[in-house]
Each structure stands twice: as C-alpha cells, then as structure tokens.
JSON list of C-alpha atoms in Angstrom, two decimals:
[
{"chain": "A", "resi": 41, "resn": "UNK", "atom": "CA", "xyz": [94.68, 79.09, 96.44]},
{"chain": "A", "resi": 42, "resn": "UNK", "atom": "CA", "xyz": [92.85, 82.16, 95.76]},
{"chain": "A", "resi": 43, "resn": "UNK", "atom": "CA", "xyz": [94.30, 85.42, 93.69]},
{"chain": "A", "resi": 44, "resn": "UNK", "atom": "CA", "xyz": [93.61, 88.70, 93.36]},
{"chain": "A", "resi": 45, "resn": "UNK", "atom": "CA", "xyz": [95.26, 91.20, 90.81]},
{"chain": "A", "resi": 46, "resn": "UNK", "atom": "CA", "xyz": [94.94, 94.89, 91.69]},
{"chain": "A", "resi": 47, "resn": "UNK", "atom": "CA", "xyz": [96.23, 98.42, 89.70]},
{"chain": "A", "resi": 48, "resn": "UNK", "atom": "CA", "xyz": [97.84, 101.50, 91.17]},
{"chain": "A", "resi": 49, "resn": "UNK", "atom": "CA", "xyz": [99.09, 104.30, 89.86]},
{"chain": "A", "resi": 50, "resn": "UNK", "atom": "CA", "xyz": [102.18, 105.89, 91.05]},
{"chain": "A", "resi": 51, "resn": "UNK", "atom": "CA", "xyz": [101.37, 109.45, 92.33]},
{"chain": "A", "resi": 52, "resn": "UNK", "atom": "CA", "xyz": [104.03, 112.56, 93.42]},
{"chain": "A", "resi": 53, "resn": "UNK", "atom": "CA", "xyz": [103.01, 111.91, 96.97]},
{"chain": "A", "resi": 54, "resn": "UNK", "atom": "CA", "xyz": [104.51, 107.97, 96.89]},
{"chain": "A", "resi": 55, "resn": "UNK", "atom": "CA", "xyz": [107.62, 109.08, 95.99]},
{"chain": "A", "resi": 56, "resn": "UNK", "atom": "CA", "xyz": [110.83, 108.06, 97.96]},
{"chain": "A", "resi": 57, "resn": "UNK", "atom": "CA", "xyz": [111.25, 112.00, 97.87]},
{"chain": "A", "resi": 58, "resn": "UNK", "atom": "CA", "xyz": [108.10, 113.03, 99.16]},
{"chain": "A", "resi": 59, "resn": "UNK", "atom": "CA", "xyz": [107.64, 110.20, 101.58]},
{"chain": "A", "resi": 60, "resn": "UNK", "atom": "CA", "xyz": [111.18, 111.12, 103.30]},
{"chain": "A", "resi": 61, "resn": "UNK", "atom": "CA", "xyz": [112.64, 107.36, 102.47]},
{"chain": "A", "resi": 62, "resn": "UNK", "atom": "CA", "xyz": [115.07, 108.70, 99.64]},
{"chain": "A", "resi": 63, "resn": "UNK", "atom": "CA", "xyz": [115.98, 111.36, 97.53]},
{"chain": "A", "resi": 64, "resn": "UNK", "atom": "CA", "xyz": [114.56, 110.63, 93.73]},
{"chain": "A", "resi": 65, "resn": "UNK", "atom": "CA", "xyz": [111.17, 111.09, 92.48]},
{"chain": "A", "resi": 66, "resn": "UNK", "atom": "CA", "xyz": [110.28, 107.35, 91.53]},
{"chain": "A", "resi": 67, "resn": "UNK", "atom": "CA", "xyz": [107.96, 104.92, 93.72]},
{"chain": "A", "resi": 68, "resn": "UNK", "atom": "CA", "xyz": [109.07, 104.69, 97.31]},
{"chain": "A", "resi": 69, "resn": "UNK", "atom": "CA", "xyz": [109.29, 101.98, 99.00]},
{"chain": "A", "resi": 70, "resn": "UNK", "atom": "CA", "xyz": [106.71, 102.05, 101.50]},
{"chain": "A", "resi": 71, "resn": "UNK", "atom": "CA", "xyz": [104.28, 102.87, 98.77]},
{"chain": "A", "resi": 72, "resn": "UNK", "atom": "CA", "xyz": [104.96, 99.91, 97.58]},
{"chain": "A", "resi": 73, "resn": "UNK", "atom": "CA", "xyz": [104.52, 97.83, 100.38]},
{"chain": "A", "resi": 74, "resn": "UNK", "atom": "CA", "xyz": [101.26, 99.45, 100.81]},
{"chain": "A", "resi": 75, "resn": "UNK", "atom": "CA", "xyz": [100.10, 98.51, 97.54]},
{"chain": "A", "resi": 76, "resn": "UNK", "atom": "CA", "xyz": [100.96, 95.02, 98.22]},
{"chain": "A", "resi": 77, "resn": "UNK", "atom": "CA", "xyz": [99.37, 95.07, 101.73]},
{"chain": "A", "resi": 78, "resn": "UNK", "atom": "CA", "xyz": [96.32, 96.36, 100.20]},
{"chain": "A", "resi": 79, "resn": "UNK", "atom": "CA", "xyz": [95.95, 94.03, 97.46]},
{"chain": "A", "resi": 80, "resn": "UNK", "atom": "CA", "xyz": [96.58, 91.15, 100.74]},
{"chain": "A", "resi": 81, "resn": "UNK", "atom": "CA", "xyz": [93.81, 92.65, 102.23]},
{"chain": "A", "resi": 82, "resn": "UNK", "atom": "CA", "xyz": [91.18, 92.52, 99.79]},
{"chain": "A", "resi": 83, "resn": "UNK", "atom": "CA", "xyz": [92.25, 89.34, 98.73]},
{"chain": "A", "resi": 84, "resn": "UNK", "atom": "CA", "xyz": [91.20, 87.83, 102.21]},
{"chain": "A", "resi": 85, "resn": "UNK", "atom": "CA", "xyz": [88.42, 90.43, 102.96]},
{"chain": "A", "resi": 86, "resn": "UNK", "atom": "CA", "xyz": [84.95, 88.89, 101.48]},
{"chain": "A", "resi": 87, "resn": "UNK", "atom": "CA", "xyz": [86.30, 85.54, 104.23]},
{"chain": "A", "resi": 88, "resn": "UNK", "atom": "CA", "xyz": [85.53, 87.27, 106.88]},
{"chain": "A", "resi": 89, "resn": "UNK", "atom": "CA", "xyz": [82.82, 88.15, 108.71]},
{"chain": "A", "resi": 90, "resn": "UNK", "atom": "CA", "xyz": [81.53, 91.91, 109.08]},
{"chain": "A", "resi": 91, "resn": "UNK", "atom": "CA", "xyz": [83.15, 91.76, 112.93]},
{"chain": "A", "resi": 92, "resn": "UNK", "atom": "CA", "xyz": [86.26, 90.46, 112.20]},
{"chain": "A", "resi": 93, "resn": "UNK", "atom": "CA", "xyz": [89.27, 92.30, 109.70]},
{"chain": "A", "resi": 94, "resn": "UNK", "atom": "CA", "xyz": [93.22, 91.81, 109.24]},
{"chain": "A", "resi": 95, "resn": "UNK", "atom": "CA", "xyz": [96.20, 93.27, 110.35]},
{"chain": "A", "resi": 96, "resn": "UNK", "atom": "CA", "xyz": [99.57, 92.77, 108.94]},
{"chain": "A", "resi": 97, "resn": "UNK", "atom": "CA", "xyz": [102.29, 90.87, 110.85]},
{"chain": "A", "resi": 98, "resn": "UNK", "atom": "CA", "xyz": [105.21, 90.27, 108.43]},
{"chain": "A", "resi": 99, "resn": "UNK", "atom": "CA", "xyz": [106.62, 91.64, 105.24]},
{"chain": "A", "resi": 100, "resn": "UNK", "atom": "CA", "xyz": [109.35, 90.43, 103.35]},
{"chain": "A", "resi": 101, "resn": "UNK", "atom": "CA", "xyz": [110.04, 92.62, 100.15]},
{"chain": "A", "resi": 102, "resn": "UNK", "atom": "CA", "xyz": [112.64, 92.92, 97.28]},
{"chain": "A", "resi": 103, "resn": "UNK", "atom": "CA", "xyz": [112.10, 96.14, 95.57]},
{"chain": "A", "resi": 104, "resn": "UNK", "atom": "CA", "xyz": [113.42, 95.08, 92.34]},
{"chain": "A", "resi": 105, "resn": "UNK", "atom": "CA", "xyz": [113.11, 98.25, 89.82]},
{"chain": "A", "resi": 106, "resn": "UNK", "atom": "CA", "xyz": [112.34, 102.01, 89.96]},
{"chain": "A", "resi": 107, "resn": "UNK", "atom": "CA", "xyz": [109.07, 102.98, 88.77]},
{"chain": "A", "resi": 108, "resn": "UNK", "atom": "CA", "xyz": [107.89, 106.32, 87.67]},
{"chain": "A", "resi": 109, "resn": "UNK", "atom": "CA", "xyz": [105.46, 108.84, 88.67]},
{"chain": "A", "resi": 110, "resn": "UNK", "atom": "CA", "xyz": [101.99, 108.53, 86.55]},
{"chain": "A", "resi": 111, "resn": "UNK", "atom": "CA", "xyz": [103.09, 104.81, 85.73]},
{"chain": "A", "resi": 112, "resn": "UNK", "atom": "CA", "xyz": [100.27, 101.77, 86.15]},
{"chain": "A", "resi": 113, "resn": "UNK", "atom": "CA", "xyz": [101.50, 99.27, 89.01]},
{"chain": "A", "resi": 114, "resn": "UNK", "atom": "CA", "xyz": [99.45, 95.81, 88.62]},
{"chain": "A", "resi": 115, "resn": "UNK", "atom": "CA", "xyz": [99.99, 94.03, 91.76]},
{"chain": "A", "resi": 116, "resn": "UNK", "atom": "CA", "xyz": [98.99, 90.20, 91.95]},
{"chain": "A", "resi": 117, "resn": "UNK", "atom": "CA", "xyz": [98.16, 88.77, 95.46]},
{"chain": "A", "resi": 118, "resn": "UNK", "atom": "CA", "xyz": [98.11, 85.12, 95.82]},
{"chain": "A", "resi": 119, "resn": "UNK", "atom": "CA", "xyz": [96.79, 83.16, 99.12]},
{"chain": "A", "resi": 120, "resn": "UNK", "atom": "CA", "xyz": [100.05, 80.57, 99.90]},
{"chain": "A", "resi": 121, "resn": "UNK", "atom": "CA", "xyz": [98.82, 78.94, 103.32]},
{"chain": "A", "resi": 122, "resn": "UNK", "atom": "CA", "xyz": [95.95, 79.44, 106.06]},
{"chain": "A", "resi": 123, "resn": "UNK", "atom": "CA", "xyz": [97.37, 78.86, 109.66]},
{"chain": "A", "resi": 124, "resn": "UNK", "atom": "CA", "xyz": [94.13, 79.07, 111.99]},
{"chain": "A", "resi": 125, "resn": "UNK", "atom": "CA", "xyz": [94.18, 83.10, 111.95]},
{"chain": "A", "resi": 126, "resn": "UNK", "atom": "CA", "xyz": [97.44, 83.81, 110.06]},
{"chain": "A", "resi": 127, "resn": "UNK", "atom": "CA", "xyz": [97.77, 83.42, 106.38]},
{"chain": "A", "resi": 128, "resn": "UNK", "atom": "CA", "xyz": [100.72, 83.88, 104.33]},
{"chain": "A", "resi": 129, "resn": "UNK", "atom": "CA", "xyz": [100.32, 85.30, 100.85]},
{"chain": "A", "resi": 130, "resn": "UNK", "atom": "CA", "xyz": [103.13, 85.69, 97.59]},
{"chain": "A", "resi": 131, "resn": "UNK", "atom": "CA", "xyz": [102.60, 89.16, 95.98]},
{"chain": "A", "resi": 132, "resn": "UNK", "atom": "CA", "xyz": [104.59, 90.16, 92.97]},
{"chain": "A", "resi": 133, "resn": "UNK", "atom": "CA", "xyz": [104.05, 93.81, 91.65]},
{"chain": "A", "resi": 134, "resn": "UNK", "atom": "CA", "xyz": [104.68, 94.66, 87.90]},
{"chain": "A", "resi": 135, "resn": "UNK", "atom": "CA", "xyz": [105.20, 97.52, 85.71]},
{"chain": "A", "resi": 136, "resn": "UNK", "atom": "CA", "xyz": [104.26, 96.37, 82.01]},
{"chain": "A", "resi": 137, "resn": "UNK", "atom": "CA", "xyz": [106.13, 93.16, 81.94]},
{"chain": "A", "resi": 138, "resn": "UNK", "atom": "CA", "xyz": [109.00, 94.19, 84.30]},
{"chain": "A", "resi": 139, "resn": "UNK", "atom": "CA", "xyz": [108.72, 92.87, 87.59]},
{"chain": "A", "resi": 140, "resn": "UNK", "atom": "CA", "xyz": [109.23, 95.76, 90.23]},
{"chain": "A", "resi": 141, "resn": "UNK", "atom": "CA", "xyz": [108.47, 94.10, 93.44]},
{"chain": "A", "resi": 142, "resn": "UNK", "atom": "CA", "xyz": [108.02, 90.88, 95.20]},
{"chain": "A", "resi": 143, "resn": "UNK", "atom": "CA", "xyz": [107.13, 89.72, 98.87]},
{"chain": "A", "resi": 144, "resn": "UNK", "atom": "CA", "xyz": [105.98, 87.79, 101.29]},
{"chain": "A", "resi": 145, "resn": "UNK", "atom": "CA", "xyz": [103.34, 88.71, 103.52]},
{"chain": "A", "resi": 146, "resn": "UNK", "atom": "CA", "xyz": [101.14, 87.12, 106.31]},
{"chain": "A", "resi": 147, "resn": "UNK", "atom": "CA", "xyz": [97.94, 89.28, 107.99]},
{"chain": "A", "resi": 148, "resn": "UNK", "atom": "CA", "xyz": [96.81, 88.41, 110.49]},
{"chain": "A", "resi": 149, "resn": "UNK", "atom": "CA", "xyz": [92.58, 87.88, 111.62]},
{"chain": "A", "resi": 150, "resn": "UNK", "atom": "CA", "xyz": [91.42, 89.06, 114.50]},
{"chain": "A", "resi": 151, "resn": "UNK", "atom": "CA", "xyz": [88.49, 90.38, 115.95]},
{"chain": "A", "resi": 152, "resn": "UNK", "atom": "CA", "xyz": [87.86, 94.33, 115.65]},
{"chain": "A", "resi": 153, "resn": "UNK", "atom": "CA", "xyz": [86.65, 95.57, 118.74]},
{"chain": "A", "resi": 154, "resn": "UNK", "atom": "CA", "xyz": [89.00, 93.45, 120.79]},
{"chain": "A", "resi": 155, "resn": "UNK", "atom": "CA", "xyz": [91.72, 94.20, 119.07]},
{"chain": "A", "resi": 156, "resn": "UNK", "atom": "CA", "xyz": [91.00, 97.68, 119.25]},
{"chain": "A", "resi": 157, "resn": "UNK", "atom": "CA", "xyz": [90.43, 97.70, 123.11]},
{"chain": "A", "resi": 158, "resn": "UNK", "atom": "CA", "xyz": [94.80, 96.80, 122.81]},
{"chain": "A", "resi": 159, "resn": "UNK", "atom": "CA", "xyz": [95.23, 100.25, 121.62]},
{"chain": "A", "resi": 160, "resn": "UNK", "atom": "CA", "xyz": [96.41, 102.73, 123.95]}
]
C-alpha cells in the first residue's frame, strides 16, 4: 500500500489551551487529529480526479504523549484497504523517536459539487 510521511510543527495556537480542549500548553488533541487527517488526505489526493476530493468519516486515535510548542511532529500515513469509495488508512505521528499518536482513519471519495449541494 502506498505511504506518505508529512512534518508539522507544533504552534501556540494548537495547544489544548488555546484550542479550549484542556488546560496546558502542549499539542491538543484536535491538532493532532488534523495533522493526521491531513497527511490522509494528501496521501490519497494525486488518485483522484480534479472533480472528485475526500471527506473524513471515522477516526480512531490514542494520543499517546504530550508534545511541546515549537517541536517537529513527523506524521506517517499509510493506505490499509480501498473499499469502492472508502479507504481506511494507519497513521502513527512521532516526535523524534517517541511515538505521540496513532489512529485509524477512513475518508471517504465523493464527488465535489454533489456533495456540496448536501450542505445546508
């Protein structure tokens, strides 16, 4: 399957304390599921055509270790299964060595402009 490794770096703004989901200054956890989302996305991106994108569906996380403001995140996305239009990746997230984060994800293909005409 195909894999994609992507860096972040933790900024004061994806802090639990600045994003409202806790009360320290080290990576919140929705930051980090964005990273990994992100990394899941550009993983599948070049598949698809210009008319088509993905959305995610699931996300299964274990937010393993704090992480620091100004540290270097490497995320590493890796496809697991193609369903028709859902696929299901592993992502594991790292800080040096130390594992931070891991998930499951699946996205989700569909078709921009109908999807969009769902929104109300």
């Amino acid at each position: 399957m195909k894999k994609l490794t992507e860096y972040y770096q933790v900024t004061k703004d994806q802090t639990a304390l600045s994003m409202g989901s806790g009360d320290l200054e080290v990576l919140a956890t929705p930051a980090l599921v964005a990273m990994m989302e992100n990394c899941a996305k550009r993983l599948l991106a070049p598949e698809l055509s210009s008319n088509y994108t993905s959305v995610g569906f699931t996300m299964n996380l274990k937010h393993i270790a704090p992480t620091a403001i100004g540290a270097d995140v490497k995320v590493e996305a890796e496809t697991e299964r193609i369903d028709t239009n859902k696929v299901s990746f592993l992502i594991k997230a790292f800080v040096d060595e130390q594992l931070v984060g891991e998930a499951t994800h699946q996205r989700v293909i569909v078709e921009t402009a109908a999807f969009l005409k769902k929104v109300k």
